[in-house]
mmCIF file of C-alpha atoms in Angstrom:
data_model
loop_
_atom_site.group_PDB
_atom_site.id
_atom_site.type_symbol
_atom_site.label_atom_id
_atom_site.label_comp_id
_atom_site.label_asym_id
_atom_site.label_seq_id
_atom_site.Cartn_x
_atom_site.Cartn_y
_atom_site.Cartn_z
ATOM 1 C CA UNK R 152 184.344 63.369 -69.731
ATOM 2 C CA UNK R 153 185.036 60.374 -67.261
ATOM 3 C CA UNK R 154 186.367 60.630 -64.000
ATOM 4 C CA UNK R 155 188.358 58.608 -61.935
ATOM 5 C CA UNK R 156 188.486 59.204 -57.995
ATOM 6 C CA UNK R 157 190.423 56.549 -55.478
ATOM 7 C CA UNK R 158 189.735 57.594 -51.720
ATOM 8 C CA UNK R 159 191.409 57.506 -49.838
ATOM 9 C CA UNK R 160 194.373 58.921 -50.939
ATOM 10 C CA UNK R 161 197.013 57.661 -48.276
ATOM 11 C CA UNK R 162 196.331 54.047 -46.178
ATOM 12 C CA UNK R 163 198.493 52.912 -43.479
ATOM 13 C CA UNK R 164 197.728 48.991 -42.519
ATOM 14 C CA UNK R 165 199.828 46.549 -39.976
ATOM 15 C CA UNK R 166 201.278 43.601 -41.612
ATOM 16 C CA UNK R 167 198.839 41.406 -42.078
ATOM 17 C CA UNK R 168 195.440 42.872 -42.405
ATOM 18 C CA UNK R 169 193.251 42.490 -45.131
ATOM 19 C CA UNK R 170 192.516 45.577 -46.988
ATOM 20 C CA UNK R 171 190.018 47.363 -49.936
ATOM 21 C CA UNK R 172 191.375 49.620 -51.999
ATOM 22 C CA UNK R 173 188.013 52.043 -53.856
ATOM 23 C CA UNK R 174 187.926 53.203 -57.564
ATOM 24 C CA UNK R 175 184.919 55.018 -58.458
ATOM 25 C CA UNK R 176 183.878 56.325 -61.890
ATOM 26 C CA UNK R 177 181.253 58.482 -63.653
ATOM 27 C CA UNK R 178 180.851 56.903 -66.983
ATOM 28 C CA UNK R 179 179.603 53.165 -67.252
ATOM 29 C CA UNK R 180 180.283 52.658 -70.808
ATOM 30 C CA UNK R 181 183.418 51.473 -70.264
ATOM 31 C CA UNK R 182 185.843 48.531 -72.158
ATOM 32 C CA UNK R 183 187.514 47.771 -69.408
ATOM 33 C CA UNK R 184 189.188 48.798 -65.883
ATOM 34 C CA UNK R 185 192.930 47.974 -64.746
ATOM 35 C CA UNK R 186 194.376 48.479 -61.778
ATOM 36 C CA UNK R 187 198.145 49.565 -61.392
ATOM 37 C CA UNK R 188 201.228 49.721 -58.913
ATOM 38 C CA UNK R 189 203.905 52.006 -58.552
ATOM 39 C CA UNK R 190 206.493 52.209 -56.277
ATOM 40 C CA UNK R 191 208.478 55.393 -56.366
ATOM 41 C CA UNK R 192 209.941 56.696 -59.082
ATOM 42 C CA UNK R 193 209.134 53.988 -61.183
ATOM 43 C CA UNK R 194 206.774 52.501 -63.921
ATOM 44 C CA UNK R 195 203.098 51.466 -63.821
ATOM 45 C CA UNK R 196 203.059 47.609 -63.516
ATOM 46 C CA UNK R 197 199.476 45.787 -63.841
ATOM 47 C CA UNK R 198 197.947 43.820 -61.459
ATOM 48 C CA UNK R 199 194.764 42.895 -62.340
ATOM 49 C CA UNK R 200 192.898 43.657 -65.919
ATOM 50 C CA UNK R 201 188.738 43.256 -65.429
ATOM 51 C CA UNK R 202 186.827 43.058 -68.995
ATOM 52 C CA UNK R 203 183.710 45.409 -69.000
ATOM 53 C CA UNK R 204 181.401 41.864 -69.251
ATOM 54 C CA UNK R 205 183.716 40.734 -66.379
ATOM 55 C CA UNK R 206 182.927 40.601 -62.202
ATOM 56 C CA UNK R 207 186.486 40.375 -60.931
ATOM 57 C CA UNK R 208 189.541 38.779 -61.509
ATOM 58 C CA UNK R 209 192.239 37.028 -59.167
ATOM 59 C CA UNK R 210 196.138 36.994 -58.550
ATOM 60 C CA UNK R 211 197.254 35.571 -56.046
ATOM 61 C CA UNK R 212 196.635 37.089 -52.841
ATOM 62 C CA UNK R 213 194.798 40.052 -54.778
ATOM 63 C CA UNK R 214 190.995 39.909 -55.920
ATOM 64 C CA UNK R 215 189.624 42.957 -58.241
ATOM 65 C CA UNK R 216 186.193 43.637 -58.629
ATOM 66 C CA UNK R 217 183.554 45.673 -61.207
ATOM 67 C CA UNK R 218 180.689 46.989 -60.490
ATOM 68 C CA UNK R 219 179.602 48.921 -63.833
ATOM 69 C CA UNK R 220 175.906 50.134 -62.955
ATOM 70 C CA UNK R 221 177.371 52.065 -59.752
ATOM 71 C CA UNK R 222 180.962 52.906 -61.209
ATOM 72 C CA UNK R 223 182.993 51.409 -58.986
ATOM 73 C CA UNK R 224 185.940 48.810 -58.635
ATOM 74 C CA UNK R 225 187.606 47.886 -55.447
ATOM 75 C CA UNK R 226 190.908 45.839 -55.078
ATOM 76 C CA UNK R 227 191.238 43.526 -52.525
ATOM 77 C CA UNK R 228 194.657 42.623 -50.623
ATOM 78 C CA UNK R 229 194.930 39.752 -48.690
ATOM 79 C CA UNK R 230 197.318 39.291 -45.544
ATOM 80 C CA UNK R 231 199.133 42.715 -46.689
ATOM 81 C CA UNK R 232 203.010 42.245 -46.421
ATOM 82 C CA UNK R 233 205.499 44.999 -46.469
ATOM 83 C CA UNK R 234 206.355 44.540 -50.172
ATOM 84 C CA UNK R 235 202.444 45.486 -50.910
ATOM 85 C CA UNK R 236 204.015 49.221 -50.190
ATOM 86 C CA UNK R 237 202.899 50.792 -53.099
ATOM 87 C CA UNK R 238 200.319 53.702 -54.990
ATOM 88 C CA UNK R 239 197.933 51.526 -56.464
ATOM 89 C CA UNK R 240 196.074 53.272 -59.494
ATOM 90 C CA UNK R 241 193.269 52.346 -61.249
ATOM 91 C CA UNK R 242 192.379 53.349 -65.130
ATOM 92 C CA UNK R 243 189.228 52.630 -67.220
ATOM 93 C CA UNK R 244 189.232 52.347 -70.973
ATOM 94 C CA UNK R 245 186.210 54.189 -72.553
ATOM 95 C CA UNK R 246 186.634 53.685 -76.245
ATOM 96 C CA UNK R 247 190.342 54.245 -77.398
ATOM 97 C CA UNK R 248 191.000 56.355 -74.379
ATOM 98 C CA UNK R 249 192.756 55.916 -70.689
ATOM 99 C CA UNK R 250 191.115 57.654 -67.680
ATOM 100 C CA UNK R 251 193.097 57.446 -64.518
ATOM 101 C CA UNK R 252 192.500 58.021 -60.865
ATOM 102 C CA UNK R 253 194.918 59.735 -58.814
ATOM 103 C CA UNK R 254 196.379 56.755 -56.861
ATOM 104 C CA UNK R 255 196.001 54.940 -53.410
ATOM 105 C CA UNK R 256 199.650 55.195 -51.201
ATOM 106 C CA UNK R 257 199.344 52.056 -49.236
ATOM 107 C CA UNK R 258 202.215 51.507 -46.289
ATOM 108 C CA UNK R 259 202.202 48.558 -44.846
ATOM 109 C CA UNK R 260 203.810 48.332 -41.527
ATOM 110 C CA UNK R 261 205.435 45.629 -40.169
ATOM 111 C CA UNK L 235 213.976 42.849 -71.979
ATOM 112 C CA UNK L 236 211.437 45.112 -71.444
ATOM 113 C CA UNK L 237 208.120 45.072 -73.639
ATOM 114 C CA UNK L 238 208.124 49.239 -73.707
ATOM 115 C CA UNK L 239 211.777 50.746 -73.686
ATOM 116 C CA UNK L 240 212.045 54.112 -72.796
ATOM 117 C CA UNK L 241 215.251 56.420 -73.464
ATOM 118 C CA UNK L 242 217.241 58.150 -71.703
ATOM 119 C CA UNK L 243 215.807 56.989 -68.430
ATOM 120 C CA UNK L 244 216.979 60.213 -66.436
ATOM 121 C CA UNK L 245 217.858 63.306 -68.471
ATOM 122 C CA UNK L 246 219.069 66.672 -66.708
ATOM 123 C CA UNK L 247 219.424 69.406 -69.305
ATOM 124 C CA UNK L 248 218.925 73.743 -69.130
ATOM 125 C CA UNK L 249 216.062 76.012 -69.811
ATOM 126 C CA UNK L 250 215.716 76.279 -73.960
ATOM 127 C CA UNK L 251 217.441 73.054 -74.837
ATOM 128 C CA UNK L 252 215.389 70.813 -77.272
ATOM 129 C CA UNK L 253 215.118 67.373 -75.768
ATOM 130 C CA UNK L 254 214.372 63.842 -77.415
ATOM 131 C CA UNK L 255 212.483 60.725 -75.626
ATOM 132 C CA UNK L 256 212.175 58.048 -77.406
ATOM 133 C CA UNK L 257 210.165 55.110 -76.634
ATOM 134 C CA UNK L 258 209.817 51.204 -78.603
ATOM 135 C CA UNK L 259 207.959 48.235 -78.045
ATOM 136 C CA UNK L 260 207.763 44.881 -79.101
ATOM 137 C CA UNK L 261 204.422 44.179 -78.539
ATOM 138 C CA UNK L 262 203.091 44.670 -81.651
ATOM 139 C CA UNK L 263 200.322 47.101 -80.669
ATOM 140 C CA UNK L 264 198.887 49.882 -83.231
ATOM 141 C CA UNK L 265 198.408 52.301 -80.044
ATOM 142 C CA UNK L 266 200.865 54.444 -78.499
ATOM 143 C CA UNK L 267 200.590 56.608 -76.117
ATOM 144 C CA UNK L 268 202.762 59.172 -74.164
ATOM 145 C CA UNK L 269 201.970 60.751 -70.704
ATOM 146 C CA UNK L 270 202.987 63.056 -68.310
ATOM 147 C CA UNK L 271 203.271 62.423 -64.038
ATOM 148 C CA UNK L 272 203.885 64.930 -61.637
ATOM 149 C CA UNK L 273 203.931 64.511 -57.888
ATOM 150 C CA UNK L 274 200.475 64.182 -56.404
ATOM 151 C CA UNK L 275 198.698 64.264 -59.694
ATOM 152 C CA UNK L 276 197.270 61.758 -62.002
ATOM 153 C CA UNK L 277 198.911 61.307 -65.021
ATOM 154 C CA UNK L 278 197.964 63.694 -67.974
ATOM 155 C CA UNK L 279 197.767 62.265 -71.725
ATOM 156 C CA UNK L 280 200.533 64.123 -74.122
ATOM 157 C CA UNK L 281 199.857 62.429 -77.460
ATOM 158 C CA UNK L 282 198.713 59.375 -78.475
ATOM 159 C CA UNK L 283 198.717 57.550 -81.899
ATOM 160 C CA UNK L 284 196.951 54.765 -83.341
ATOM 161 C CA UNK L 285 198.942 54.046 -86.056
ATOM 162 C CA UNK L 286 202.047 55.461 -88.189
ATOM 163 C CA UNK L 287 200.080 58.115 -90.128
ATOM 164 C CA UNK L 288 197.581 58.824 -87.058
ATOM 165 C CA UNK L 289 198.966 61.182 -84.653
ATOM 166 C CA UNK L 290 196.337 62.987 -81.884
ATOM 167 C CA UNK L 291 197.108 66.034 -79.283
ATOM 168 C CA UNK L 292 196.029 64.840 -75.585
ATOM 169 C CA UNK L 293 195.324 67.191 -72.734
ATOM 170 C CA UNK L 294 198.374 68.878 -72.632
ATOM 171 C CA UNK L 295 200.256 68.986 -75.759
ATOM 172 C CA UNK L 296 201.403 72.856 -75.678
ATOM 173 C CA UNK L 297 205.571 72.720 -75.673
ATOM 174 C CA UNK L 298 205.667 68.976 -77.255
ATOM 175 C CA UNK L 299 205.781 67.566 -80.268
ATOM 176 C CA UNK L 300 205.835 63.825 -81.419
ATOM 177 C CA UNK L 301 207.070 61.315 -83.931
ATOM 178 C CA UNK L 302 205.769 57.910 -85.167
ATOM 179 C CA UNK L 303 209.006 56.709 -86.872
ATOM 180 C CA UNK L 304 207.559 53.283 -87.463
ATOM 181 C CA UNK L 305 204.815 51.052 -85.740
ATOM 182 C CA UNK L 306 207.345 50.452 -82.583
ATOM 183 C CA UNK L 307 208.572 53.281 -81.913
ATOM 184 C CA UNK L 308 207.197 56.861 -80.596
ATOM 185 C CA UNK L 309 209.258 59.612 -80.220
ATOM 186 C CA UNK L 310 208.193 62.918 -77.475
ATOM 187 C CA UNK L 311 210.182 66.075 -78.157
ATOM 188 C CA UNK L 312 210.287 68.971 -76.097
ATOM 189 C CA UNK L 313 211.580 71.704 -78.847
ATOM 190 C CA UNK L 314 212.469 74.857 -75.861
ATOM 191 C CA UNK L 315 212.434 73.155 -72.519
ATOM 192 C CA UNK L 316 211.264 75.634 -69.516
ATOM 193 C CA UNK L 317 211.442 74.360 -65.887
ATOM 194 C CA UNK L 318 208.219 73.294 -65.787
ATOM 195 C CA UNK L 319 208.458 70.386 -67.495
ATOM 196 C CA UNK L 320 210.313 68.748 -65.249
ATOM 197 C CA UNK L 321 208.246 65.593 -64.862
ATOM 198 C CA UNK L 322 208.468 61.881 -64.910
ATOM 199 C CA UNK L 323 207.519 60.766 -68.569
ATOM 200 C CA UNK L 324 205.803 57.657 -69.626
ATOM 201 C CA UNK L 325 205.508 55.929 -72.603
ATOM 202 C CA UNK L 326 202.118 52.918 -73.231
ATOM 203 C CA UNK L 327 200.776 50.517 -75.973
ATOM 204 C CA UNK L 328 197.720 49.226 -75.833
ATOM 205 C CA UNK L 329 196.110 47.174 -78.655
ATOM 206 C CA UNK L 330 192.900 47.781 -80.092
ATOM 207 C CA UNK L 331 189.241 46.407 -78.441
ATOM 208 C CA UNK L 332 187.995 44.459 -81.560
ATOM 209 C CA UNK L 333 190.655 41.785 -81.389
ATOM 210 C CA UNK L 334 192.480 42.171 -77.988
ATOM 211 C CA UNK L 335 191.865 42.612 -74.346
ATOM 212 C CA UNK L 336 192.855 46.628 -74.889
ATOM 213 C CA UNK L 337 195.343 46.133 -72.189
ATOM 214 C CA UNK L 338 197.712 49.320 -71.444
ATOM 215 C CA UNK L 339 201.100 48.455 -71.185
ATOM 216 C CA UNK L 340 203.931 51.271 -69.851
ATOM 217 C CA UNK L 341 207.290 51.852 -69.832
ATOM 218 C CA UNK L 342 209.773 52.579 -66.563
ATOM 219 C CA UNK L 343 209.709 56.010 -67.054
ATOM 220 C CA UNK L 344 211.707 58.815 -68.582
ATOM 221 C CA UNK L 345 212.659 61.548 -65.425
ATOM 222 C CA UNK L 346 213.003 64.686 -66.707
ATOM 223 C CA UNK L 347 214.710 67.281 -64.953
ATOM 224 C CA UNK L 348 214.927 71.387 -66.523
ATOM 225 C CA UNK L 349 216.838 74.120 -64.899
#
């Protein structure tokens, strides 16, 4: 069965910094991987969505990348702001099913 | 509007009640899916279906039951609530891989609280 681990599981940054967020996973035969945010309480919204042929994709200030053979993904946030306060999770598909990680809780601190 | 509706968005109700969440979308995706989030914990598959006449048991189906009423909408009953399912619900579409990005798409959230 795949697994999904994000470490670490709680990141505090000043305003500003440039941060990684890690997804690791077991199985490489995957579709794809997305990557999440929540804020609390609420729904998952995507971010980024990286095809399994895919090396990363961009959004604005984020940057998600795929690295199948080793199982891992990271997100990158640029200049983090305040409103980047978030869990960030990450899922891979792996035929018709959805394997999540646990979640990153970024704070960003002004 | 929202592509993936959920209803009721908060529900309170007592131990041995039989609840209803119902969840449409207007995405046009074959795949459905409902899951389950507690604090601290990933979130844990309920049932899924890939179609109207395709319904699948996920991790943790034990005390749920579901209904495909048509392509867009997918229905999560709990038929004796106990306080233990007191969780933050979600309902997601995703399209198939041959012909679409398989992209997961979710819903706000159904917050269920049992007493």
């Amino acid at each position: 069965k795949q697994e999904v681990t994000q470490i670490p599981a709680a990141l505090s940054v000043p305003e500003g910094e440039n941060l990684v967020l890690n997804c690791s996973f077991t199985d490489s035969a995957i579709y794809n991987l997305q990557w999440f945010r929540q804020d609390p309480g609420k729904g998952l919204t995507s971010l980024l969505l990286i095809q399994s042929s895919q090396r990363e994709q961009t959004s604005g200030r984020l940057n998600a990348s795929l690295d199948k053979s080793s199982g891992r993904s990271t997100l990158y946030i640029a200049a983090s702001q305040p409103g980047d306060s978030a869990t960030y999770l990450c899922a891979v598909r792996t035929g018709n099913q959805f394997y999540f990680g646990t979640g990153t809780s970024l704070t960003v601190i002004p | 509007d929202a592509d993936v509706t959920q209803t009721p968005r908060n529900r309170i109700t007592k131990t041995g009640k039989r609840i209803m969440l119902e969840c449409s979308q207007t995405k046009g995706h074959d795949r459905m899916y409902w899951y389950r989030q507690d604090p601290g914990l990933g979130l844990q598959l309920i049932y899924y279906s890939f179609d109207v006449k395709d319904i699948n048991k996920g991790e943790i189906s034990d005390g749920y039951s579901v209904s495909r009423q048509a392509q867009a909408k997918f229905s999560l009953s709990l038929e004796s609530a106990i306080p233990n399912q007191t969780a933050l619900y979600f309902c997601a579409t995703s399209g198939g891989t041959s012909t679409n990005t398989g992209e997961l798409f979710f819903g706000e959230g159904s917050r269920l609280t049992v007493l």
